[in-house]
Amino acid sequence: MGAYDDLTDALAAQGDRAGADQCYRAHLALTERAAAALRSADPLRLAVATSYSNLAYYRSQQNDLAGAKQFYERAVAGFSDLEKRQSGTADGRAQYAFALKRLGAIRITDGSLDDAERLYRTALDLETAAVAASPASVRLEVDRTLTLSDLGLIAKKRNDLAAAARAYEEVMRVRRQAFDADRKNTRHWTLLASGMVYLANTYSAQGRHEEAISLCREAIAMSNLLSADAPYRLLWQVEHSRMALVQALAAASVSIRPTERVALRRTALAELQTVKRFIDHTPDRNLSPSDRSLREDYRSAQAALEALPRP
């Protein structure tokens, strides 16, 4: 059934939506036929659970979260059954954790935070066990921080800022250690910079403004490690970090003396202009979700700075 996944992805990447949908339907029919087989051998059960997870991912790529949720639930049930039968494998547990987190992300979207946390914590337990089994694997330890980061998001949505900060601090600790060990690894660079932004935003919400501003400046300074021909996604991350700095400066400006506010506002406006130049060099057509998010953040920060009391 894996061949259907590869072909569906390839056709979708080429823009052949009709062909991708045809492969998807064939994959679904085969998966459901296999799922209906009585007394299935464990390898087939694993293949069915994995297929449901892949089918769910395709539905999510088509913005069909209801369809994705249905298939992720089937995948999670299948992987869980294998664990109960003590027939799970390392690869299967990695797929299980992925399905748990994708289902958890959907539950975050629909506001079911308790269910989302339960799913993410089950995934975290699986990943923690994988790290313990392979303590030399930096990849497994770094991957685990993605789950911790989403648990931080859940805590922040509950306004439990202390719990969110603890989660993001652990994320930062692991990612910084991985980056310091391999400074040419662009994945580690990106994850560390994004972790700094998440933690800075949380510190800012806690009123820990100096720490928030310092983290944002550190994230921006990481641009000095990039080559002249760095890919766009890394340049975008730098400007995303700069937007976080503008927002942190605006938040800090609310409760300080007017004379100090003027200086912070001036600094924030200068940083905002740098972001604007980056945005202006990005064509408005075919914007990615990240590009649209940066534009929304820019407008929000601009409005926040305009709303600050004048001396």
PDB file of C-alpha atoms in Angstrom:
ATOM      1  CA  MET A   1       0.000   0.000   0.000  1.00  0.00           C
ATOM      2  CA  GLY A   2       3.009   2.250   0.361  1.00  0.00           C
ATOM      3  CA  ALA A   3       3.283   2.526  -3.422  1.00  0.00           C
ATOM      4  CA  TYR A   4      -0.113   4.247  -3.477  1.00  0.00           C
ATOM      5  CA  ASP A   5       1.166   6.827  -0.975  1.00  0.00           C
ATOM      6  CA  ASP A   6       4.201   7.596  -3.108  1.00  0.00           C
ATOM      7  CA  LEU A   7       2.187   7.841  -6.322  1.00  0.00           C
ATOM      8  CA  THR A   8      -0.517   9.987  -4.715  1.00  0.00           C
ATOM      9  CA  ASP A   9       2.100  12.399  -3.357  1.00  0.00           C
ATOM     10  CA  ALA A  10       3.928  12.544  -6.690  1.00  0.00           C
ATOM     11  CA  LEU A  11       0.745  13.303  -8.643  1.00  0.00           C
ATOM     12  CA  ALA A  12      -0.353  15.925  -6.117  1.00  0.00           C
ATOM     13  CA  ALA A  13       3.083  17.580  -6.304  1.00  0.00           C
ATOM     14  CA  GLN A  14       2.717  17.793 -10.086  1.00  0.00           C
ATOM     15  CA  GLY A  15      -0.696  19.428  -9.745  1.00  0.00           C
ATOM     16  CA  ASP A  16      -2.592  16.384 -11.043  1.00  0.00           C
ATOM     17  CA  ARG A  17      -5.405  16.569  -8.507  1.00  0.00           C
ATOM     18  CA  ALA A  18      -7.656  14.142 -10.425  1.00  0.00           C
ATOM     19  CA  GLY A  19      -4.899  11.538 -10.626  1.00  0.00           C
ATOM     20  CA  ALA A  20      -3.998  11.987  -6.955  1.00  0.00           C
ATOM     21  CA  ASP A  21      -7.638  11.590  -5.929  1.00  0.00           C
ATOM     22  CA  GLN A  22      -7.926   8.439  -8.040  1.00  0.00           C
ATOM     23  CA  CYS A  23      -4.888   6.936  -6.312  1.00  0.00           C
ATOM     24  CA  TYR A  24      -6.290   8.011  -2.955  1.00  0.00           C
ATOM     25  CA  ARG A  25      -9.575   6.208  -3.611  1.00  0.00           C
ATOM     26  CA  ALA A  26      -7.775   3.036  -4.722  1.00  0.00           C
ATOM     27  CA  HIS A  27      -5.577   3.205  -1.630  1.00  0.00           C
ATOM     28  CA  LEU A  28      -8.612   3.657   0.611  1.00  0.00           C
ATOM     29  CA  ALA A  29     -10.422   0.692  -0.968  1.00  0.00           C
ATOM     30  CA  LEU A  30      -7.406  -1.566  -0.516  1.00  0.00           C
ATOM     31  CA  THR A  31      -6.883  -0.393   3.071  1.00  0.00           C
ATOM     32  CA  GLU A  32     -10.500  -1.041   4.022  1.00  0.00           C
ATOM     33  CA  ARG A  33     -10.368  -4.459   2.369  1.00  0.00           C
ATOM     34  CA  ALA A  34      -7.283  -5.314   4.407  1.00  0.00           C
ATOM     35  CA  ALA A  35      -8.855  -3.915   7.591  1.00  0.00           C
ATOM     36  CA  ALA A  36     -11.879  -6.160   7.130  1.00  0.00           C
ATOM     37  CA  ALA A  37      -9.767  -9.308   6.922  1.00  0.00           C
ATOM     38  CA  LEU A  38     -10.400 -11.563   9.910  1.00  0.00           C
ATOM     39  CA  ARG A  39      -7.474 -12.761  12.020  1.00  0.00           C
ATOM     40  CA  SER A  40      -5.030 -10.477  10.237  1.00  0.00           C
ATOM     41  CA  ALA A  41      -1.342 -11.084  10.866  1.00  0.00           C
ATOM     42  CA  ASP A  42       0.418  -8.345  12.810  1.00  0.00           C
ATOM     43  CA  PRO A  43       2.411  -7.049   9.802  1.00  0.00           C
ATOM     44  CA  LEU A  44      -0.880  -6.502   7.949  1.00  0.00           C
ATOM     45  CA  ARG A  45      -2.383  -4.745  10.988  1.00  0.00           C
ATOM     46  CA  LEU A  46       0.646  -2.447  11.025  1.00  0.00           C
ATOM     47  CA  ALA A  47       0.285  -1.763   7.296  1.00  0.00           C
ATOM     48  CA  VAL A  48      -3.405  -0.922   7.736  1.00  0.00           C
ATOM     49  CA  ALA A  49      -2.755   1.468  10.632  1.00  0.00           C
ATOM     50  CA  THR A  50       0.043   3.163   8.683  1.00  0.00           C
ATOM     51  CA  SER A  51      -2.175   3.443   5.607  1.00  0.00           C
ATOM     52  CA  TYR A  52      -4.962   5.082   7.585  1.00  0.00           C
ATOM     53  CA  SER A  53      -2.430   7.597   8.903  1.00  0.00           C
ATOM     54  CA  ASN A  54      -1.217   8.341   5.366  1.00  0.00           C
ATOM     55  CA  LEU A  55      -4.785   8.643   4.079  1.00  0.00           C
ATOM     56  CA  ALA A  56      -5.497  11.085   6.908  1.00  0.00           C
ATOM     57  CA  TYR A  57      -2.464  13.150   5.985  1.00  0.00           C
ATOM     58  CA  TYR A  58      -3.689  13.401   2.385  1.00  0.00           C
ATOM     59  CA  ARG A  59      -7.140  14.532   3.565  1.00  0.00           C
ATOM     60  CA  SER A  60      -5.527  17.186   5.786  1.00  0.00           C
ATOM     61  CA  GLN A  61      -3.529  18.442   2.787  1.00  0.00           C
ATOM     62  CA  GLN A  62      -6.880  18.915   1.029  1.00  0.00           C
ATOM     63  CA  ASN A  63      -8.127  20.936   4.040  1.00  0.00           C
ATOM     64  CA  ASP A  64     -10.591  18.169   4.928  1.00  0.00           C
ATOM     65  CA  LEU A  65      -9.969  18.082   8.678  1.00  0.00           C
ATOM     66  CA  ALA A  66     -13.124  16.052   9.349  1.00  0.00           C
ATOM     67  CA  GLY A  67     -11.947  13.349   6.960  1.00  0.00           C
ATOM     68  CA  ALA A  68      -8.416  13.504   8.368  1.00  0.00           C
ATOM     69  CA  LYS A  69      -9.711  13.186  11.932  1.00  0.00           C
ATOM     70  CA  GLN A  70     -11.701  10.065  11.032  1.00  0.00           C
ATOM     71  CA  PHE A  71      -8.695   8.309   9.505  1.00  0.00           C
ATOM     72  CA  TYR A  72      -6.255   9.400  12.218  1.00  0.00           C
ATOM     73  CA  GLU A  73      -8.643   7.942  14.800  1.00  0.00           C
ATOM     74  CA  ARG A  74      -8.588   4.626  12.923  1.00  0.00           C
ATOM     75  CA  ALA A  75      -4.812   4.758  12.708  1.00  0.00           C
ATOM     76  CA  VAL A  76      -4.433   5.484  16.422  1.00  0.00           C
ATOM     77  CA  ALA A  77      -6.805   2.624  17.277  1.00  0.00           C
ATOM     78  CA  GLY A  78      -4.811   0.257  15.068  1.00  0.00           C
ATOM     79  CA  PHE A  79      -1.441   1.213  16.509  1.00  0.00           C
ATOM     80  CA  SER A  80      -2.838   1.066  20.044  1.00  0.00           C
ATOM     81  CA  ASP A  81      -4.147  -2.443  19.424  1.00  0.00           C
ATOM     82  CA  LEU A  82      -0.701  -3.568  18.254  1.00  0.00           C
ATOM     83  CA  GLU A  83       0.846  -2.205  21.462  1.00  0.00           C
ATOM     84  CA  LYS A  84      -1.752  -4.056  23.553  1.00  0.00           C
ATOM     85  CA  ARG A  85      -0.889  -7.241  21.667  1.00  0.00           C
ATOM     86  CA  GLN A  86       2.802  -6.509  22.390  1.00  0.00           C
ATOM     87  CA  SER A  87       3.385  -6.614  18.647  1.00  0.00           C
ATOM     88  CA  GLY A  88       4.557  -3.045  18.126  1.00  0.00           C
ATOM     89  CA  THR A  89       7.804  -2.189  16.337  1.00  0.00           C
ATOM     90  CA  ALA A  90      10.118   0.815  16.563  1.00  0.00           C
ATOM     91  CA  ASP A  91       9.007   2.053  13.142  1.00  0.00           C
ATOM     92  CA  GLY A  92       5.381   1.410  14.030  1.00  0.00           C
ATOM     93  CA  ARG A  93       5.712   3.405  17.251  1.00  0.00           C
ATOM     94  CA  ALA A  94       7.177   6.322  15.305  1.00  0.00           C
ATOM     95  CA  GLN A  95       4.138   6.190  12.999  1.00  0.00           C
ATOM     96  CA  TYR A  96       1.888   5.858  16.058  1.00  0.00           C
ATOM     97  CA  ALA A  97       3.397   8.994  17.612  1.00  0.00           C
ATOM     98  CA  PHE A  98       2.950  10.876  14.322  1.00  0.00           C
ATOM     99  CA  ALA A  99      -0.735   9.920  14.105  1.00  0.00           C
ATOM    100  CA  LEU A 100      -1.309  10.856  17.750  1.00  0.00           C
ATOM    101  CA  LYS A 101       0.208  14.302  17.216  1.00  0.00           C
ATOM    102  CA  ARG A 102      -1.652  14.995  13.973  1.00  0.00           C
ATOM    103  CA  LEU A 103      -4.918  14.001  15.631  1.00  0.00           C
ATOM    104  CA  GLY A 104      -3.922  16.138  18.610  1.00  0.00           C
ATOM    105  CA  ALA A 105      -3.313  19.112  16.316  1.00  0.00           C
ATOM    106  CA  ILE A 106      -6.831  18.742  14.905  1.00  0.00           C
ATOM    107  CA  ARG A 107      -8.220  18.618  18.447  1.00  0.00           C
ATOM    108  CA  ILE A 108      -6.347  21.841  19.260  1.00  0.00           C
ATOM    109  CA  THR A 109      -7.981  23.441  16.227  1.00  0.00           C
ATOM    110  CA  ASP A 110     -11.478  22.492  17.377  1.00  0.00           C
ATOM    111  CA  GLY A 111     -10.779  23.579  20.962  1.00  0.00           C
ATOM    112  CA  SER A 112     -10.684  20.116  22.577  1.00  0.00           C
ATOM    113  CA  LEU A 113      -7.580  20.869  24.605  1.00  0.00           C
ATOM    114  CA  ASP A 114      -7.960  18.064  27.171  1.00  0.00           C
ATOM    115  CA  ASP A 115      -8.174  15.450  24.426  1.00  0.00           C
ATOM    116  CA  ALA A 116      -5.317  17.107  22.554  1.00  0.00           C
ATOM    117  CA  GLU A 117      -3.101  17.005  25.637  1.00  0.00           C
ATOM    118  CA  ARG A 118      -3.896  13.324  26.220  1.00  0.00           C
ATOM    119  CA  LEU A 119      -2.908  12.492  22.640  1.00  0.00           C
ATOM    120  CA  TYR A 120       0.291  14.529  22.769  1.00  0.00           C
ATOM    121  CA  ARG A 121       1.342  13.064  26.103  1.00  0.00           C
ATOM    122  CA  THR A 122       0.878   9.544  24.766  1.00  0.00           C
ATOM    123  CA  ALA A 123       3.082  10.519  21.825  1.00  0.00           C
ATOM    124  CA  LEU A 124       5.623  12.051  24.213  1.00  0.00           C
ATOM    125  CA  ASP A 125       5.782   8.812  26.211  1.00  0.00           C
ATOM    126  CA  LEU A 126       6.505   6.863  23.010  1.00  0.00           C
ATOM    127  CA  GLU A 127       9.207   9.322  21.969  1.00  0.00           C
ATOM    128  CA  THR A 128      10.764   9.394  25.449  1.00  0.00           C
ATOM    129  CA  ALA A 129      11.027   5.599  25.336  1.00  0.00           C
ATOM    130  CA  ALA A 130      12.618   5.788  21.861  1.00  0.00           C
ATOM    131  CA  VAL A 131      15.210   8.291  23.132  1.00  0.00           C
ATOM    132  CA  ALA A 132      15.971   6.038  26.112  1.00  0.00           C
ATOM    133  CA  ALA A 133      16.475   3.091  23.747  1.00  0.00           C
ATOM    134  CA  SER A 134      18.818   5.120  21.488  1.00  0.00           C
ATOM    135  CA  PRO A 135      20.452   7.728  23.753  1.00  0.00           C
ATOM    136  CA  ALA A 136      23.048   8.647  21.120  1.00  0.00           C
ATOM    137  CA  SER A 137      20.390   9.705  18.604  1.00  0.00           C
ATOM    138  CA  VAL A 138      20.285  13.504  18.414  1.00  0.00           C
ATOM    139  CA  ARG A 139      17.514  13.290  15.812  1.00  0.00           C
ATOM    140  CA  LEU A 140      15.160  11.439  18.151  1.00  0.00           C
ATOM    141  CA  GLU A 141      15.822  13.876  20.992  1.00  0.00           C
ATOM    142  CA  VAL A 142      15.285  16.898  18.741  1.00  0.00           C
ATOM    143  CA  ASP A 143      12.124  15.377  17.228  1.00  0.00           C
ATOM    144  CA  ARG A 144      10.766  14.957  20.749  1.00  0.00           C
ATOM    145  CA  THR A 145      10.969  18.745  21.228  1.00  0.00           C
ATOM    146  CA  LEU A 146       8.293  19.194  18.544  1.00  0.00           C
ATOM    147  CA  THR A 147       5.860  17.349  20.807  1.00  0.00           C
ATOM    148  CA  LEU A 148       6.973  19.340  23.852  1.00  0.00           C
ATOM    149  CA  SER A 149       6.494  22.552  21.898  1.00  0.00           C
ATOM    150  CA  ASP A 150       2.901  21.659  21.050  1.00  0.00           C
ATOM    151  CA  LEU A 151       2.254  20.820  24.704  1.00  0.00           C
ATOM    152  CA  GLY A 152       3.574  24.305  25.465  1.00  0.00           C
ATOM    153  CA  LEU A 153       1.060  25.688  22.980  1.00  0.00           C
ATOM    154  CA  ILE A 154      -1.782  23.828  24.693  1.00  0.00           C
ATOM    155  CA  ALA A 155      -0.693  25.240  28.066  1.00  0.00           C
ATOM    156  CA  LYS A 156      -0.519  28.739  26.604  1.00  0.00           C
ATOM    157  CA  LYS A 157      -4.013  28.418  25.139  1.00  0.00           C
ATOM    158  CA  ARG A 158      -5.201  27.578  28.658  1.00  0.00           C
ATOM    159  CA  ASN A 159      -3.370  30.698  29.871  1.00  0.00           C
ATOM    160  CA  ASP A 160      -1.136  28.483  32.007  1.00  0.00           C
ATOM    161  CA  LEU A 161       1.901  30.579  31.156  1.00  0.00           C
ATOM    162  CA  ALA A 162       4.137  29.000  33.782  1.00  0.00           C
ATOM    163  CA  ALA A 163       3.581  25.517  32.312  1.00  0.00           C
ATOM    164  CA  ALA A 164       4.064  26.877  28.790  1.00  0.00           C
ATOM    165  CA  ALA A 165       7.347  28.517  29.787  1.00  0.00           C
ATOM    166  CA  ARG A 166       8.622  25.287  31.375  1.00  0.00           C
ATOM    167  CA  ALA A 167       7.828  23.339  28.209  1.00  0.00           C
ATOM    168  CA  TYR A 168       9.489  25.897  25.917  1.00  0.00           C
ATOM    169  CA  GLU A 169      12.535  26.149  28.199  1.00  0.00           C
ATOM    170  CA  GLU A 170      13.066  22.407  27.884  1.00  0.00           C
ATOM    171  CA  VAL A 171      12.591  22.708  24.120  1.00  0.00           C
ATOM    172  CA  MET A 172      15.221  25.440  24.040  1.00  0.00           C
ATOM    173  CA  ARG A 173      17.682  23.457  26.162  1.00  0.00           C
ATOM    174  CA  VAL A 174      17.614  20.443  23.861  1.00  0.00           C
ATOM    175  CA  ARG A 175      17.659  22.433  20.631  1.00  0.00           C
ATOM    176  CA  ARG A 176      20.487  24.684  21.770  1.00  0.00           C
ATOM    177  CA  GLN A 177      22.562  21.664  22.724  1.00  0.00           C
ATOM    178  CA  ALA A 178      21.921  20.058  19.315  1.00  0.00           C
ATOM    179  CA  PHE A 179      22.739  23.277  17.454  1.00  0.00           C
ATOM    180  CA  ASP A 180      25.916  23.940  19.419  1.00  0.00           C
ATOM    181  CA  ALA A 181      27.112  20.451  18.470  1.00  0.00           C
ATOM    182  CA  ASP A 182      26.481  21.041  14.749  1.00  0.00           C
ATOM    183  CA  ARG A 183      26.228  24.696  13.771  1.00  0.00           C
ATOM    184  CA  LYS A 184      25.984  23.902  10.059  1.00  0.00           C
ATOM    185  CA  ASN A 185      22.778  21.928  10.528  1.00  0.00           C
ATOM    186  CA  THR A 186      20.064  24.216   9.143  1.00  0.00           C
ATOM    187  CA  ARG A 187      17.261  22.162  10.691  1.00  0.00           C
ATOM    188  CA  HIS A 188      18.756  22.686  14.138  1.00  0.00           C
ATOM    189  CA  TRP A 189      19.241  26.389  13.310  1.00  0.00           C
ATOM    190  CA  THR A 190      15.575  26.777  12.332  1.00  0.00           C
ATOM    191  CA  LEU A 191      14.230  24.852  15.300  1.00  0.00           C
ATOM    192  CA  LEU A 192      16.366  26.787  17.771  1.00  0.00           C
ATOM    193  CA  ALA A 193      15.303  30.133  16.307  1.00  0.00           C
ATOM    194  CA  SER A 194      11.618  29.175  16.348  1.00  0.00           C
ATOM    195  CA  GLY A 195      11.954  27.869  19.909  1.00  0.00           C
ATOM    196  CA  MET A 196      13.420  31.217  20.962  1.00  0.00           C
ATOM    197  CA  VAL A 197      10.406  32.998  19.473  1.00  0.00           C
ATOM    198  CA  TYR A 198       7.894  30.744  21.246  1.00  0.00           C
ATOM    199  CA  LEU A 199       9.644  31.193  24.578  1.00  0.00           C
ATOM    200  CA  ALA A 200      10.026  34.939  24.035  1.00  0.00           C
ATOM    201  CA  ASN A 201       6.315  35.303  23.300  1.00  0.00           C
ATOM    202  CA  THR A 202       5.527  33.427  26.512  1.00  0.00           C
ATOM    203  CA  TYR A 203       7.940  35.521  28.578  1.00  0.00           C
ATOM    204  CA  SER A 204       6.380  38.646  27.113  1.00  0.00           C
ATOM    205  CA  ALA A 205       2.912  37.469  28.127  1.00  0.00           C
ATOM    206  CA  GLN A 206       4.294  36.865  31.643  1.00  0.00           C
ATOM    207  CA  GLY A 207       5.641  40.408  31.794  1.00  0.00           C
ATOM    208  CA  ARG A 208       9.244  39.192  31.605  1.00  0.00           C
ATOM    209  CA  HIS A 209       9.996  41.792  28.949  1.00  0.00           C
ATOM    210  CA  GLU A 210      13.775  42.021  29.214  1.00  0.00           C
ATOM    211  CA  GLU A 211      14.143  38.255  28.826  1.00  0.00           C
ATOM    212  CA  ALA A 212      11.735  38.249  25.888  1.00  0.00           C
ATOM    213  CA  ILE A 213      13.578  41.056  24.082  1.00  0.00           C
ATOM    214  CA  SER A 214      16.956  39.408  24.732  1.00  0.00           C
ATOM    215  CA  LEU A 215      15.774  36.096  23.248  1.00  0.00           C
ATOM    216  CA  CYS A 216      14.411  37.799  20.139  1.00  0.00           C
ATOM    217  CA  ARG A 217      17.674  39.670  19.614  1.00  0.00           C
ATOM    218  CA  GLU A 218      19.595  36.420  19.957  1.00  0.00           C
ATOM    219  CA  ALA A 219      17.341  34.743  17.388  1.00  0.00           C
ATOM    220  CA  ILE A 220      17.903  37.619  14.936  1.00  0.00           C
ATOM    221  CA  ALA A 221      21.663  37.540  15.544  1.00  0.00           C
ATOM    222  CA  MET A 222      21.686  33.916  14.398  1.00  0.00           C
ATOM    223  CA  SER A 223      21.282  35.300  10.876  1.00  0.00           C
ATOM    224  CA  ASN A 224      25.014  36.084  11.015  1.00  0.00           C
ATOM    225  CA  LEU A 225      25.631  32.347  10.725  1.00  0.00           C
ATOM    226  CA  LEU A 226      23.762  32.071   7.416  1.00  0.00           C
ATOM    227  CA  SER A 227      25.500  32.019   4.065  1.00  0.00           C
ATOM    228  CA  ALA A 228      24.856  34.677   1.424  1.00  0.00           C
ATOM    229  CA  ASP A 229      22.734  32.240  -0.581  1.00  0.00           C
ATOM    230  CA  ALA A 230      20.680  30.947   2.367  1.00  0.00           C
ATOM    231  CA  PRO A 231      17.315  29.473   1.313  1.00  0.00           C
ATOM    232  CA  TYR A 232      14.190  31.583   1.613  1.00  0.00           C
ATOM    233  CA  ARG A 233      12.753  29.574   4.527  1.00  0.00           C
ATOM    234  CA  LEU A 234      15.755  30.550   6.687  1.00  0.00           C
ATOM    235  CA  LEU A 235      15.496  34.211   5.694  1.00  0.00           C
ATOM    236  CA  TRP A 236      11.775  34.074   6.527  1.00  0.00           C
ATOM    237  CA  GLN A 237      12.625  32.727   9.991  1.00  0.00           C
ATOM    238  CA  VAL A 238      14.926  35.695  10.610  1.00  0.00           C
ATOM    239  CA  GLU A 239      12.098  38.123   9.797  1.00  0.00           C
ATOM    240  CA  HIS A 240       9.673  36.077  11.892  1.00  0.00           C
ATOM    241  CA  SER A 241      12.105  36.491  14.798  1.00  0.00           C
ATOM    242  CA  ARG A 242      12.288  40.214  14.031  1.00  0.00           C
ATOM    243  CA  MET A 243       8.502  40.443  14.180  1.00  0.00           C
ATOM    244  CA  ALA A 244       8.615  38.774  17.594  1.00  0.00           C
ATOM    245  CA  LEU A 245      11.094  41.445  18.691  1.00  0.00           C
ATOM    246  CA  VAL A 246       8.760  44.209  17.517  1.00  0.00           C
ATOM    247  CA  GLN A 247       5.887  42.637  19.436  1.00  0.00           C
ATOM    248  CA  ALA A 248       8.051  42.220  22.553  1.00  0.00           C
ATOM    249  CA  LEU A 249       9.144  45.862  22.363  1.00  0.00           C
ATOM    250  CA  ALA A 250       5.536  46.991  21.953  1.00  0.00           C
ATOM    251  CA  ALA A 251       4.448  44.919  24.961  1.00  0.00           C
ATOM    252  CA  ALA A 252       7.300  46.301  27.064  1.00  0.00           C
ATOM    253  CA  SER A 253       6.409  49.870  26.078  1.00  0.00           C
ATOM    254  CA  VAL A 254       2.960  49.772  27.649  1.00  0.00           C
ATOM    255  CA  SER A 255       4.060  49.983  31.271  1.00  0.00           C
ATOM    256  CA  ILE A 256       7.184  52.165  31.203  1.00  0.00           C
ATOM    257  CA  ARG A 257       7.870  55.878  31.487  1.00  0.00           C
ATOM    258  CA  PRO A 258       7.005  58.020  28.427  1.00  0.00           C
ATOM    259  CA  THR A 259      10.637  58.964  27.751  1.00  0.00           C
ATOM    260  CA  GLU A 260      11.673  55.297  27.701  1.00  0.00           C
ATOM    261  CA  ARG A 261       8.635  54.444  25.567  1.00  0.00           C
ATOM    262  CA  VAL A 262       9.796  56.811  22.848  1.00  0.00           C
ATOM    263  CA  ALA A 263      13.124  55.002  22.539  1.00  0.00           C
ATOM    264  CA  LEU A 264      11.547  51.544  22.461  1.00  0.00           C
ATOM    265  CA  ARG A 265       8.950  52.638  19.924  1.00  0.00           C
ATOM    266  CA  ARG A 266      11.641  54.101  17.687  1.00  0.00           C
ATOM    267  CA  THR A 267      13.599  50.839  17.831  1.00  0.00           C
ATOM    268  CA  ALA A 268      10.475  48.801  17.116  1.00  0.00           C
ATOM    269  CA  LEU A 269       9.566  50.964  14.107  1.00  0.00           C
ATOM    270  CA  ALA A 270      13.059  50.531  12.652  1.00  0.00           C
ATOM    271  CA  GLU A 271      12.800  46.758  12.991  1.00  0.00           C
ATOM    272  CA  LEU A 272       9.316  46.846  11.487  1.00  0.00           C
ATOM    273  CA  GLN A 273      10.636  48.689   8.437  1.00  0.00           C
ATOM    274  CA  THR A 274      13.191  45.925   7.916  1.00  0.00           C
ATOM    275  CA  VAL A 275      10.364  43.378   7.934  1.00  0.00           C
ATOM    276  CA  LYS A 276       8.408  45.548   5.491  1.00  0.00           C
ATOM    277  CA  ARG A 277      11.316  45.571   3.042  1.00  0.00           C
ATOM    278  CA  PHE A 278      11.440  41.781   3.197  1.00  0.00           C
ATOM    279  CA  ILE A 279       7.687  41.561   2.589  1.00  0.00           C
ATOM    280  CA  ASP A 280       7.892  43.983  -0.348  1.00  0.00           C
ATOM    281  CA  HIS A 281      10.418  41.715  -2.051  1.00  0.00           C
ATOM    282  CA  THR A 282       8.033  38.741  -1.824  1.00  0.00           C
ATOM    283  CA  PRO A 283       5.477  38.567  -4.685  1.00  0.00           C
ATOM    284  CA  ASP A 284       1.859  38.806  -3.518  1.00  0.00           C
ATOM    285  CA  ARG A 285       0.768  35.940  -5.743  1.00  0.00           C
ATOM    286  CA  ASN A 286       0.940  32.338  -4.561  1.00  0.00           C
ATOM    287  CA  LEU A 287       1.723  33.302  -0.977  1.00  0.00           C
ATOM    288  CA  SER A 288       2.420  30.439   1.389  1.00  0.00           C
ATOM    289  CA  PRO A 289       0.635  30.265   4.770  1.00  0.00           C
ATOM    290  CA  SER A 290       3.912  31.419   6.357  1.00  0.00           C
ATOM    291  CA  ASP A 291       4.048  34.476   4.083  1.00  0.00           C
ATOM    292  CA  ARG A 292       0.446  35.365   4.876  1.00  0.00           C
ATOM    293  CA  SER A 293       1.141  34.915   8.602  1.00  0.00           C
ATOM    294  CA  LEU A 294       4.110  37.299   8.431  1.00  0.00           C
ATOM    295  CA  ARG A 295       1.942  39.923   6.728  1.00  0.00           C
ATOM    296  CA  GLU A 296      -0.765  39.541   9.360  1.00  0.00           C
ATOM    297  CA  ASP A 297       1.821  39.863  12.135  1.00  0.00           C
ATOM    298  CA  TYR A 298       3.194  42.986  10.460  1.00  0.00           C
ATOM    299  CA  ARG A 299      -0.236  44.648  10.362  1.00  0.00           C
ATOM    300  CA  SER A 300      -0.928  43.626  13.965  1.00  0.00           C
ATOM    301  CA  ALA A 301       2.405  45.007  15.198  1.00  0.00           C
ATOM    302  CA  GLN A 302       1.923  48.215  13.236  1.00  0.00           C
ATOM    303  CA  ALA A 303      -1.466  48.721  14.890  1.00  0.00           C
ATOM    304  CA  ALA A 304      -0.024  47.941  18.345  1.00  0.00           C
ATOM    305  CA  LEU A 305       2.698  50.542  17.914  1.00  0.00           C
ATOM    306  CA  GLU A 306       0.218  53.130  16.674  1.00  0.00           C
ATOM    307  CA  ALA A 307      -1.965  52.478  19.734  1.00  0.00           C
ATOM    308  CA  LEU A 308       0.833  53.221  22.200  1.00  0.00           C
ATOM    309  CA  PRO A 309       0.295  56.400  24.235  1.00  0.00           C
ATOM    310  CA  ARG A 310       2.280  59.350  22.906  1.00  0.00           C
ATOM    311  CA  PRO A 311       4.425  61.494  25.259  1.00  0.00           C
TER     312      PRO A 311
END
